[in-house]
Short mmCIF file of C-alpha atoms in Angstrom, two decimals:
data_model
loop_
_atom_site.label_atom_id
_atom_site.label_comp_id
_atom_site.label_asym_id
_atom_site.label_seq_id
_atom_site.Cartn_x
_atom_site.Cartn_y
_atom_site.Cartn_z
CA MET A 142 101.30 104.85 130.39
CA SER A 143 101.36 107.73 127.87
CA GLU A 144 100.15 107.17 124.35
CA LEU A 145 102.61 105.11 122.37
CA ALA A 146 103.57 106.77 119.08
CA LYS A 147 103.44 104.52 116.04
CA PRO A 148 106.89 104.14 114.41
CA GLN A 149 107.30 105.78 111.02
CA GLU A 150 108.33 102.44 109.50
CA ILE A 151 104.75 101.18 109.87
CA PHE A 152 102.38 102.29 107.12
CA ASP A 153 98.69 102.63 107.99
CA ARG A 154 97.74 100.07 110.71
CA ASP A 155 96.61 102.86 113.05
CA VAL A 156 93.80 100.76 114.52
CA GLU A 157 96.02 97.70 115.00
CA TRP A 158 98.79 99.75 116.62
CA ALA A 159 96.34 101.47 118.97
CA GLU A 160 94.92 98.11 120.11
CA LEU A 161 98.38 96.64 120.65
CA ALA A 162 99.55 99.73 122.52
CA ARG A 163 96.49 99.64 124.76
CA PHE A 164 97.06 95.97 125.51
CA ALA A 165 100.78 96.39 126.18
CA GLY A 166 100.31 99.47 128.38
CA ASP A 167 97.69 97.94 130.69
CA GLU A 168 98.91 98.78 134.21
CA ARG A 169 96.58 96.42 136.06
CA PRO A 170 98.10 93.51 137.96
CA GLY A 171 97.90 90.04 136.47
CA ALA A 172 99.39 88.60 133.30
CA THR A 173 97.22 88.85 130.19
CA LEU A 174 97.11 87.09 126.84
CA GLY A 175 96.59 88.40 123.31
CA VAL A 176 96.42 86.59 119.97
CA VAL A 177 97.48 88.22 116.69
CA SER A 178 96.78 86.45 113.41
CA GLY A 179 96.73 87.10 109.68
CA ARG A 180 97.97 85.75 106.41
CA ARG A 181 101.69 85.91 105.72
CA ARG A 182 103.30 89.11 104.39
CA GLN A 183 100.79 91.46 106.07
CA GLY A 184 103.31 93.10 108.41
CA LYS A 185 102.47 91.31 111.67
CA THR A 186 106.12 90.74 112.55
CA LEU A 187 107.00 94.39 111.97
CA LEU A 188 104.09 95.52 114.14
CA LEU A 189 105.01 93.24 117.02
CA TYR A 190 108.76 93.74 116.80
CA GLU A 191 108.32 97.52 116.87
CA LEU A 192 105.84 97.21 119.75
CA ALA A 193 108.34 95.18 121.77
CA ARG A 194 111.10 97.66 120.97
CA ALA A 195 108.96 100.71 121.79
CA THR A 196 107.88 99.27 125.16
CA GLY A 197 111.21 97.73 126.14
CA GLY A 198 109.66 94.31 125.75
CA PHE A 199 110.78 90.84 124.73
CA TYR A 200 110.45 89.45 121.20
CA PHE A 201 111.05 85.83 120.22
CA GLY A 202 110.63 84.52 116.70
CA ALA A 203 110.02 80.79 116.66
CA THR A 204 111.35 78.55 113.90
CA GLU A 205 110.64 75.04 112.72
CA ALA A 206 112.62 73.04 115.26
CA THR A 207 112.35 70.30 117.84
CA ALA A 208 110.96 71.15 121.25
CA ALA A 209 114.41 70.81 122.82
CA GLU A 210 116.03 73.21 120.35
CA SER A 211 113.21 75.73 120.72
CA LEU A 212 113.53 75.63 124.52
CA ARG A 213 117.27 76.19 124.21
CA ARG A 214 116.81 79.14 121.85
CA LEU A 215 114.13 80.65 124.08
CA GLY A 216 116.37 80.28 127.13
CA GLU A 217 119.18 82.04 125.31
CA ALA A 218 116.86 84.89 124.32
CA ILE A 219 115.53 85.30 127.88
CA GLY A 220 119.05 85.31 129.25
CA ALA A 221 120.11 88.03 126.83
CA PHE A 222 116.99 90.10 127.57
CA THR A 223 117.41 89.97 131.35
CA GLY A 224 121.16 90.47 131.29
CA ALA A 225 121.81 87.09 132.92
CA PRO A 226 125.40 85.81 132.81
CA GLY A 227 124.31 83.02 130.46
CA PRO A 228 121.30 81.29 128.93
CA VAL A 229 118.35 80.49 131.18
CA HIS A 230 118.03 76.70 131.44
CA LEU A 231 114.47 75.68 130.56
CA THR A 232 113.73 72.03 131.20
CA ASP A 233 110.14 71.99 129.93
CA TRP A 234 107.45 74.24 128.51
CA ALA A 235 105.70 74.75 131.85
CA GLY A 236 108.90 76.26 133.19
CA ALA A 237 109.38 78.26 129.99
CA VAL A 238 105.93 79.87 130.25
CA ASP A 239 106.53 80.73 133.90
CA ALA A 240 109.86 82.28 132.91
CA LEU A 241 107.98 84.48 130.44
CA LEU A 242 105.51 85.48 133.16
CA ALA A 243 108.43 86.35 135.42
CA LEU A 244 109.60 88.97 132.91
CA GLY A 245 106.63 91.11 133.97
CA ARG A 246 107.12 91.06 137.74
CA ASP A 247 108.15 94.71 138.03
CA ARG A 248 106.23 96.44 135.23
CA PRO A 249 103.91 95.80 132.28
CA THR A 250 106.18 93.91 129.89
CA THR A 251 105.36 93.09 126.30
CA VAL A 252 106.30 89.48 125.51
CA VAL A 253 105.89 88.47 121.87
CA ILE A 254 106.07 84.87 120.66
CA ASP A 255 106.02 85.13 116.88
CA GLU A 256 105.21 82.13 114.66
CA PHE A 257 103.65 80.41 117.66
CA PRO A 258 102.32 77.49 115.53
CA TYR A 259 105.91 76.28 115.06
CA LEU A 260 106.24 75.83 118.82
CA ALA A 261 102.81 74.24 119.18
CA ARG A 262 103.57 71.79 116.39
CA ALA A 263 106.60 70.49 118.30
CA ALA A 264 104.86 70.67 121.69
CA ARG A 265 101.16 69.97 121.13
CA ASP A 266 100.26 70.49 124.78
CA LEU A 267 101.66 74.05 124.78
CA PRO A 268 98.23 75.78 124.55
CA SER A 269 97.07 73.74 127.56
CA ILE A 270 100.24 74.66 129.44
CA ILE A 271 99.59 78.36 128.77
CA GLN A 272 95.99 77.89 129.87
CA HIS A 273 97.17 76.45 133.18
CA ALA A 274 99.79 79.17 133.62
CA LEU A 275 97.09 81.84 133.25
CA THR A 276 94.70 80.23 135.73
CA PRO A 277 92.97 83.00 137.74
CA GLY A 278 94.48 83.27 141.21
CA ARG A 279 97.65 81.38 140.34
CA PRO A 280 100.54 83.23 142.05
CA GLU A 281 102.72 83.30 138.94
CA ARG A 282 99.93 85.03 137.05
CA VAL A 283 98.78 87.37 139.82
CA GLY A 284 102.34 88.54 140.49
CA SER A 285 103.04 89.24 136.83
CA ARG A 286 102.15 91.99 134.39
CA THR A 287 103.44 90.17 131.36
CA ARG A 288 101.44 91.08 128.26
CA LEU A 289 101.87 87.84 126.32
CA LEU A 290 101.18 88.06 122.59
CA LEU A 291 101.00 84.90 120.49
CA CYS A 292 101.27 85.50 116.76
CA GLY A 293 100.92 83.18 113.78
CA SER A 294 100.20 83.00 110.07
CA ALA A 295 98.71 79.50 109.95
CA LEU A 296 95.13 80.75 110.02
CA SER A 297 93.56 77.32 110.44
CA PHE A 298 95.61 76.83 113.62
CA MET A 299 95.29 80.38 114.94
CA GLY A 300 91.56 80.42 114.25
CA GLY A 301 91.09 77.36 116.42
CA LEU A 302 93.26 78.62 119.25
CA LEU A 303 90.40 80.48 120.95
CA ALA A 304 87.42 78.65 119.44
CA GLY A 305 84.97 76.13 120.85
CA SER A 306 86.51 73.95 123.52
CA ALA A 307 90.12 75.03 122.78
CA PRO A 308 92.24 75.35 125.95
CA LEU A 309 92.80 79.10 125.55
CA ARG A 310 89.16 80.00 124.95
CA GLY A 311 88.18 82.67 127.45
CA ARG A 312 91.80 83.45 128.38
CA ALA A 313 92.61 86.12 125.78
CA GLY A 314 92.03 89.82 126.34
CA LEU A 315 92.96 90.69 122.76
CA GLU A 316 92.15 88.92 119.51
CA LEU A 317 93.58 90.95 116.66
CA PRO A 318 93.39 89.94 112.99
CA VAL A 319 95.79 91.82 110.68
CA GLN A 320 94.07 92.09 107.32
CA PRO A 321 95.50 93.15 103.94
CA LEU A 322 95.32 96.86 103.16
CA ASP A 323 92.11 98.02 101.53
CA TYR A 324 92.32 99.14 97.91
CA ARG A 325 92.58 102.85 98.78
CA SER A 326 95.37 102.33 101.31
CA ALA A 327 97.13 100.00 98.87
CA ALA A 328 97.14 102.75 96.22
CA THR A 329 98.71 105.17 98.69
CA PHE A 330 101.24 102.56 99.80
CA TRP A 331 102.31 101.91 96.21
CA GLY A 332 102.41 105.64 95.46
CA LEU A 333 99.82 105.38 92.68
CA ASP A 334 97.77 108.52 92.00
CA ASP A 335 96.07 107.28 88.82
CA PRO A 336 92.98 105.26 89.87
CA VAL A 337 93.06 103.19 86.65
CA LEU A 338 96.65 102.15 87.34
CA ALA A 339 95.91 101.62 91.04
CA ALA A 340 93.02 99.27 90.24
CA LYS A 341 95.10 97.30 87.73
CA VAL A 342 97.93 96.84 90.21
CA PHE A 343 95.55 95.97 93.05
CA ALA A 344 93.95 93.28 90.88
CA ILE A 345 97.33 91.52 90.81
CA VAL A 346 98.99 92.12 94.18
CA GLY A 347 96.07 93.22 96.36
CA GLY A 348 96.81 94.87 99.68
CA THR A 349 99.71 92.74 100.92
CA PRO A 350 102.43 95.17 102.09
CA ALA A 351 105.40 92.86 101.55
CA TYR A 352 104.71 92.69 97.82
CA ARG A 353 105.60 96.38 97.56
CA ARG A 354 108.93 96.10 99.33
CA GLU A 355 110.87 92.85 99.47
CA TYR A 356 109.11 91.06 96.64
CA VAL A 357 109.66 93.63 93.88
CA GLN A 358 112.44 95.72 95.48
CA ASP A 359 110.27 98.85 95.56
CA ASP A 360 109.64 98.59 91.82
CA ALA A 361 106.27 100.22 91.12
CA PRO A 362 104.89 101.18 87.69
CA THR A 363 105.65 104.82 86.97
CA GLY A 364 102.42 105.28 85.01
CA LEU A 365 99.86 103.52 82.85
CA GLU A 366 102.36 103.41 80.00
CA ASP A 367 104.73 101.43 82.27
CA PHE A 368 102.16 98.94 83.57
CA ASP A 369 102.68 96.18 80.99
CA ALA A 370 106.46 96.42 81.31
CA TRP A 371 106.14 96.32 85.10
CA VAL A 372 104.06 93.14 85.00
CA ALA A 373 106.71 91.49 82.82
CA ARG A 374 109.69 92.58 84.92
CA ALA A 375 108.22 92.37 88.44
CA VAL A 376 105.50 89.71 88.40
CA LEU A 377 106.29 87.37 85.48
CA ASN A 378 110.04 87.45 86.00
CA PRO A 379 111.46 84.18 87.45
CA ALA A 380 114.22 86.18 89.16
CA ARG A 381 111.76 88.11 91.34
CA PRO A 382 110.39 86.56 94.55
CA LEU A 383 106.83 87.48 93.57
CA PHE A 384 107.02 85.02 90.67
CA ARG A 385 106.64 81.90 92.87
CA GLU A 386 104.80 83.49 95.76
CA ALA A 387 101.35 82.10 94.87
CA ARG A 388 102.78 78.58 94.93
CA TYR A 389 104.51 79.18 98.24
CA LEU A 390 101.30 80.44 99.85
CA LEU A 391 99.85 76.96 99.50
CA ALA A 392 103.06 75.09 100.30
CA GLU A 393 103.61 77.01 103.56
CA ASP A 394 100.32 76.07 105.21
CA PRO A 395 100.74 72.74 107.03
CA ASP A 396 97.06 71.83 106.54
CA LEU A 397 97.30 72.03 102.74
CA ARG A 398 98.82 68.62 102.08
CA ASP A 399 97.30 67.64 98.72
CA THR A 400 98.49 70.76 96.91
CA ALA A 401 97.50 69.45 93.45
CA LEU A 402 93.86 69.20 94.52
CA TYR A 403 93.90 72.63 96.15
CA HIS A 404 95.47 74.23 93.08
CA SER A 405 92.75 72.66 90.94
CA VAL A 406 90.01 73.99 93.23
CA LEU A 407 91.51 77.48 93.13
CA ALA A 408 91.89 77.28 89.35
CA ALA A 409 88.21 76.39 89.05
CA VAL A 410 87.20 79.43 91.10
CA ALA A 411 89.60 81.68 89.16
CA GLU A 412 87.91 80.52 85.94
CA GLY A 413 84.54 81.72 87.24
CA ASN A 414 83.18 78.49 88.73
CA ALA A 415 81.95 79.92 92.00
CA SER A 416 79.50 77.24 93.13
CA ARG A 417 80.41 73.88 94.62
CA GLY A 418 78.81 72.11 91.65
CA GLY A 419 80.72 74.27 89.20
CA ILE A 420 84.01 73.59 90.96
CA ALA A 421 83.28 69.85 91.03
CA GLY A 422 82.52 69.79 87.32
CA TYR A 423 85.70 71.70 86.49
CA ILE A 424 88.04 69.37 88.40
CA GLY A 425 86.17 66.14 87.68
CA ARG A 426 85.04 65.33 91.22
CA LYS A 427 81.66 64.81 92.83
CA ALA A 428 80.32 67.81 94.70
CA ASN A 429 80.13 65.88 97.99
CA GLU A 430 83.85 65.11 97.71
CA LEU A 431 84.76 68.79 97.94
CA GLN A 432 83.64 69.47 101.50
CA HIS A 433 87.08 68.86 103.00
CA PRO A 434 89.26 70.76 100.50
CA LEU A 435 86.86 73.71 100.45
CA THR A 436 86.80 73.84 104.25
CA VAL A 437 90.60 73.64 104.44
CA LEU A 438 91.02 76.47 101.92
CA GLU A 439 88.48 78.56 103.85
CA ASP A 440 90.26 77.90 107.15
CA ALA A 441 93.56 78.87 105.51
CA GLY A 442 92.06 82.21 104.50
CA LEU A 443 92.49 81.61 100.76
CA LEU A 444 88.82 81.10 99.92
CA VAL A 445 85.73 82.75 101.34
CA ARG A 446 82.22 81.39 101.01
CA GLU A 447 79.61 84.08 100.50
CA PRO A 448 75.92 83.17 100.94
CA ASP A 449 73.67 84.43 98.18
CA PRO A 450 71.31 86.89 99.90
CA LEU A 451 68.66 86.30 97.22
CA ARG A 452 68.73 82.49 97.18
CA SER A 453 68.44 80.76 100.52
CA GLY A 454 70.89 77.90 100.96
CA ARG A 455 73.01 78.90 97.95
CA SER A 456 76.50 80.33 98.19
CA SER A 457 79.49 81.13 96.02
CA TYR A 458 83.22 80.94 96.59
CA ARG A 459 85.71 83.75 96.05
CA ILE A 460 89.52 83.74 96.19
CA THR A 461 90.66 86.24 98.82
CA GLU A 462 94.24 86.76 97.61
CA PRO A 463 94.40 88.56 94.23
CA LEU A 464 97.87 87.16 93.48
CA ILE A 465 96.47 83.62 93.60
CA THR A 466 93.73 84.53 91.13
CA PHE A 467 96.34 86.07 88.84
CA TYR A 468 98.56 83.02 89.14
CA GLN A 469 95.77 80.56 88.40
CA ALA A 470 94.36 82.55 85.48
CA VAL A 471 97.52 83.88 83.83
CA MET A 472 100.67 82.22 85.15
CA ARG A 473 99.83 78.58 85.78
CA PRO A 474 98.63 77.81 82.22
CA ALA A 475 101.87 79.25 80.79
CA TRP A 476 104.31 78.21 83.52
CA THR A 477 106.87 76.56 81.20
CA ALA A 478 107.06 79.63 78.97
CA LEU A 479 107.41 81.88 82.00
CA GLU A 480 110.27 79.82 83.39
CA GLN A 481 111.94 80.24 79.99
CA ARG A 482 111.76 84.01 80.56
CA ARG A 483 109.11 84.67 77.94
CA GLY A 484 107.03 86.74 80.34
CA ALA A 485 106.45 89.63 77.93
CA ASP A 486 105.05 87.25 75.28
CA VAL A 487 102.84 85.48 77.81
CA TRP A 488 101.52 88.81 79.04
CA ARG A 489 100.65 89.98 75.52
CA ARG A 490 98.68 86.79 74.93
CA SER A 491 96.95 86.98 78.32
CA GLN A 492 95.23 90.35 78.07
CA ARG A 493 91.76 88.91 77.56
CA ARG A 494 92.15 86.39 80.40
CA TYR A 495 93.50 89.08 82.70
CA ALA A 496 90.56 91.36 81.95
CA SER A 497 87.85 88.71 82.32
CA ALA A 498 89.19 86.44 85.08
CA VAL A 499 91.28 88.87 87.15
CA LEU A 500 90.52 92.55 86.62
CA GLY A 501 86.75 92.33 86.15
CA PRO A 502 86.00 90.24 89.27
CA ARG A 503 88.43 92.27 91.39
CA PHE A 504 86.82 95.50 90.22
CA GLU A 505 83.46 94.14 91.37
CA GLU A 506 85.01 93.41 94.76
CA ILE A 507 86.42 96.95 94.93
CA VAL A 508 82.91 98.35 94.36
CA ARG A 509 81.48 96.13 97.07
CA GLN A 510 84.28 97.17 99.43
CA TRP A 511 83.56 100.83 98.65
CA SER A 512 79.87 100.41 99.45
CA VAL A 513 80.66 98.99 102.89
CA ARG A 514 83.72 101.04 103.88
CA PHE A 515 83.65 104.36 102.07
CA ALA A 516 80.16 105.24 100.81
CA GLU A 517 78.42 107.84 102.94
CA PRO A 518 75.09 106.53 104.32
CA ASP A 519 73.03 109.06 102.37
CA VAL A 520 74.54 107.87 99.06
CA LEU A 521 72.97 104.43 99.35
CA GLY A 522 70.14 105.29 101.71
CA GLY A 523 71.80 104.06 104.88
CA PRO A 524 74.94 102.34 106.18
CA VAL A 525 75.72 99.15 104.26
CA ALA A 526 76.21 96.17 106.57
CA GLU A 527 76.84 93.54 103.89
CA ALA A 528 77.61 93.63 100.19
CA SER A 529 77.87 90.66 97.87
CA SER A 530 76.81 89.42 94.48
CA GLY A 531 73.47 87.69 94.04
CA THR A 532 71.27 85.78 91.62
CA LEU A 533 67.66 86.82 91.19
CA THR A 534 65.15 84.39 89.71
CA ASP A 535 62.13 85.63 87.80
CA PRO A 536 59.37 83.10 88.63
CA THR A 537 57.26 84.19 85.66
CA SER A 538 59.84 83.69 82.92
CA ARG A 539 61.91 81.20 84.92
CA THR A 540 65.06 83.09 84.10
CA SER A 541 67.98 83.98 86.38
CA HIS A 542 69.63 87.39 86.53
CA GLU A 543 73.09 88.06 87.95
CA LEU A 544 73.56 91.10 90.18
CA ASP A 545 77.12 92.29 90.78
CA LEU A 546 76.09 94.15 93.92
CA VAL A 547 73.45 93.42 96.53
CA ALA A 548 73.87 95.88 99.39
CA LEU A 549 71.96 95.13 102.59
CA GLY A 550 71.39 97.45 105.51
CA GLU A 551 71.61 96.53 109.16
CA PRO A 552 69.14 93.86 110.29
CA PRO A 553 66.05 95.28 112.03
CA LEU A 554 65.66 94.85 115.76
CA GLY A 555 62.40 92.98 115.40
CA ASP A 556 61.07 90.57 112.79
CA GLY A 557 60.62 93.17 110.05
CA PRO A 558 62.11 92.94 106.56
CA ARG A 559 65.75 93.80 106.05
CA PRO A 560 66.41 96.97 104.04
CA LEU A 561 67.77 96.24 100.58
CA LEU A 562 69.73 99.44 100.04
CA ALA A 563 71.05 98.93 96.53
CA ILE A 564 71.41 96.55 93.62
CA GLY A 565 74.11 97.15 91.07
CA GLU A 566 75.73 96.47 87.73
CA VAL A 567 79.56 96.66 87.69
CA LYS A 568 81.67 96.60 84.54
CA TRP A 569 85.37 97.30 84.08
CA GLY A 570 85.67 97.43 80.29
CA ARG A 571 82.29 98.72 79.15
CA ARG A 572 80.63 102.11 79.23
CA LEU A 573 77.22 101.77 80.88
CA GLY A 574 74.09 103.37 79.51
CA VAL A 575 70.33 103.72 79.86
CA PRO A 576 69.60 100.06 78.93
CA ASP A 577 71.68 98.95 81.92
CA LEU A 578 69.69 101.25 84.19
CA GLU A 579 66.40 99.97 82.76
CA ARG A 580 67.48 96.38 83.40
CA LEU A 581 68.21 97.18 87.05
CA GLY A 582 64.84 98.90 87.32
CA ARG A 583 63.05 95.78 86.10
CA LEU A 584 64.95 93.63 88.57
CA ARG A 585 64.00 95.99 91.39
CA GLU A 586 60.35 95.46 90.46
CA LEU A 587 60.86 91.72 90.93
CA LEU A 588 62.30 92.33 94.39
CA LEU A 589 59.44 94.48 95.68
CA PRO A 590 57.14 91.56 96.62
CA ARG A 591 59.97 89.37 97.94
CA PRO A 592 59.48 88.48 101.64
CA GLY A 593 62.31 89.28 104.00
CA PHE A 594 63.45 92.39 102.11
CA ASP A 595 62.30 95.99 102.03
CA ALA A 596 63.02 97.12 98.46
CA SER A 597 60.83 100.21 98.55
CA ASP A 598 63.84 102.56 98.62
CA THR A 599 66.41 100.40 96.84
CA ARG A 600 68.96 102.45 94.90
CA LEU A 601 70.13 101.45 91.42
CA LEU A 602 73.92 101.56 91.30
CA LEU A 603 75.95 101.48 88.11
CA ALA A 604 79.74 101.33 88.35
CA SER A 605 82.12 101.45 85.40
CA ALA A 606 85.81 102.11 84.84
CA GLU A 607 84.91 103.32 81.31
CA GLY A 608 82.31 105.82 82.50
CA PHE A 609 78.73 106.38 81.37
CA THR A 610 76.88 107.60 78.33
CA ALA A 611 75.79 111.22 78.28
CA GLU A 612 72.16 110.11 78.21
CA LEU A 613 72.57 108.04 81.38
CA THR A 614 74.48 110.81 83.14
CA GLY A 615 71.73 113.29 82.31
CA MET A 616 68.99 110.93 83.44
CA ALA A 617 70.78 110.12 86.72
CA GLY A 618 71.05 113.82 87.57
CA GLY A 619 67.29 114.02 88.13
CA ARG A 620 66.83 110.71 89.90
CA PRO A 621 67.94 110.35 93.53
CA ASP A 622 67.49 106.58 93.31
CA VAL A 623 70.30 106.25 90.73
CA VAL A 624 73.95 106.15 91.84
CA LEU A 625 76.77 106.36 89.29
CA VAL A 626 80.19 105.24 90.51
CA ASP A 627 83.38 105.70 88.51
CA LEU A 628 87.03 105.23 89.48
CA ASP A 629 87.35 108.77 90.81
CA VAL A 630 84.46 108.13 93.21
CA LEU A 631 85.91 104.77 94.24
CA TYR A 632 89.33 106.16 95.05
CA ALA A 633 88.57 109.64 96.30
CA GLY A 634 84.84 110.22 96.72
CA ALA A 635 82.19 109.18 99.19
#
């Protein structure tokens, strides 16, 4: 099969499209299975619909319905696809899966089942039925070249579909997560050339493609002078779909039943309580009572737990979706006023909270993302495998020091220490100077004797949206171990 051109309607997603095209165009005999997952609004449906259309394949979007209704709808769709005189009568799911395999008898045929969790919720044995249908050597599989793609947004369900002892483990030839756009791609998608404006917008809506189109009707800020007005009219406006989106993200996941508790946990993290103990104190629960809600939010893709590379056994939690952070920090405390259409007033009062709870932490995440994805290896002394924040304890003074960036290189092949490529200070609203560099230098001295790390060539990284003092810039020019990162570097440089 010749290379399948990506439709113009799809922005970015070159890697995802290439993997899907490869999977769909596989000429080998035998039906194959692929699983596509990702949070809602990331463009999965568009990708798969266009793939089915480009390959002459079959697309079926499941809905919340009984098993009988879903079988009837699927039979109608198969009948229309094959040109049958009427709907195909499907008596059970075993027959339905075989009917899907039959679509690929003559050629490789893309078969997409979108929102698969809806079907599995009504027919819990459906994954086992698919497992049986794809048994090696089974005639219905051997005689088919159906390329079956199961897609879903319920990450807790989709994540378990191929894990552990799940029925479909070992059956899939493609496991494709569709992630939000990175901050650079998001700026291009929104048409934002000013890196300051791009970072401010990204701190609110992140890299979710749908928020650019359907949710604000293509309304993007025209410049920095329009940003505040855009927030009021597009984000804090009850008439825009984006206004209630953060609430819907929790309500849509079937595993998030106690939404009040989950909102409280997310609010605690948005307020800067990143540890389990800090979250527990904020919401008035014991730390051991948070295991279940934290796990559920992680499985749903709304929280991520990041181990502290400098403190064994310690970790911190971070909200993955910027819009949820913005909602918890800015919108939720003023919800009544916002519903009364006083968005502009709320926004004027919220500037400090936005800067400290939303923009600052997201800027730190942008810098960490840059170090992993965009920094050339020679900038930080090697390719960065992991980047996170960390807490360094000085055993002499018994004081703790926060590091906004701890960049680790690839683990060594043997038992040697892992290269600690860089430690960093990241600030959105403050110009950094020589005292900040000197502080990082002292912390690097503390890391030199630490077992498990090789800090002999650790770079000192300072990142600021406000820039750097002339004295620091001059000093950094003569020191290869100092890396200065501003917004121009983050958005256009290496």
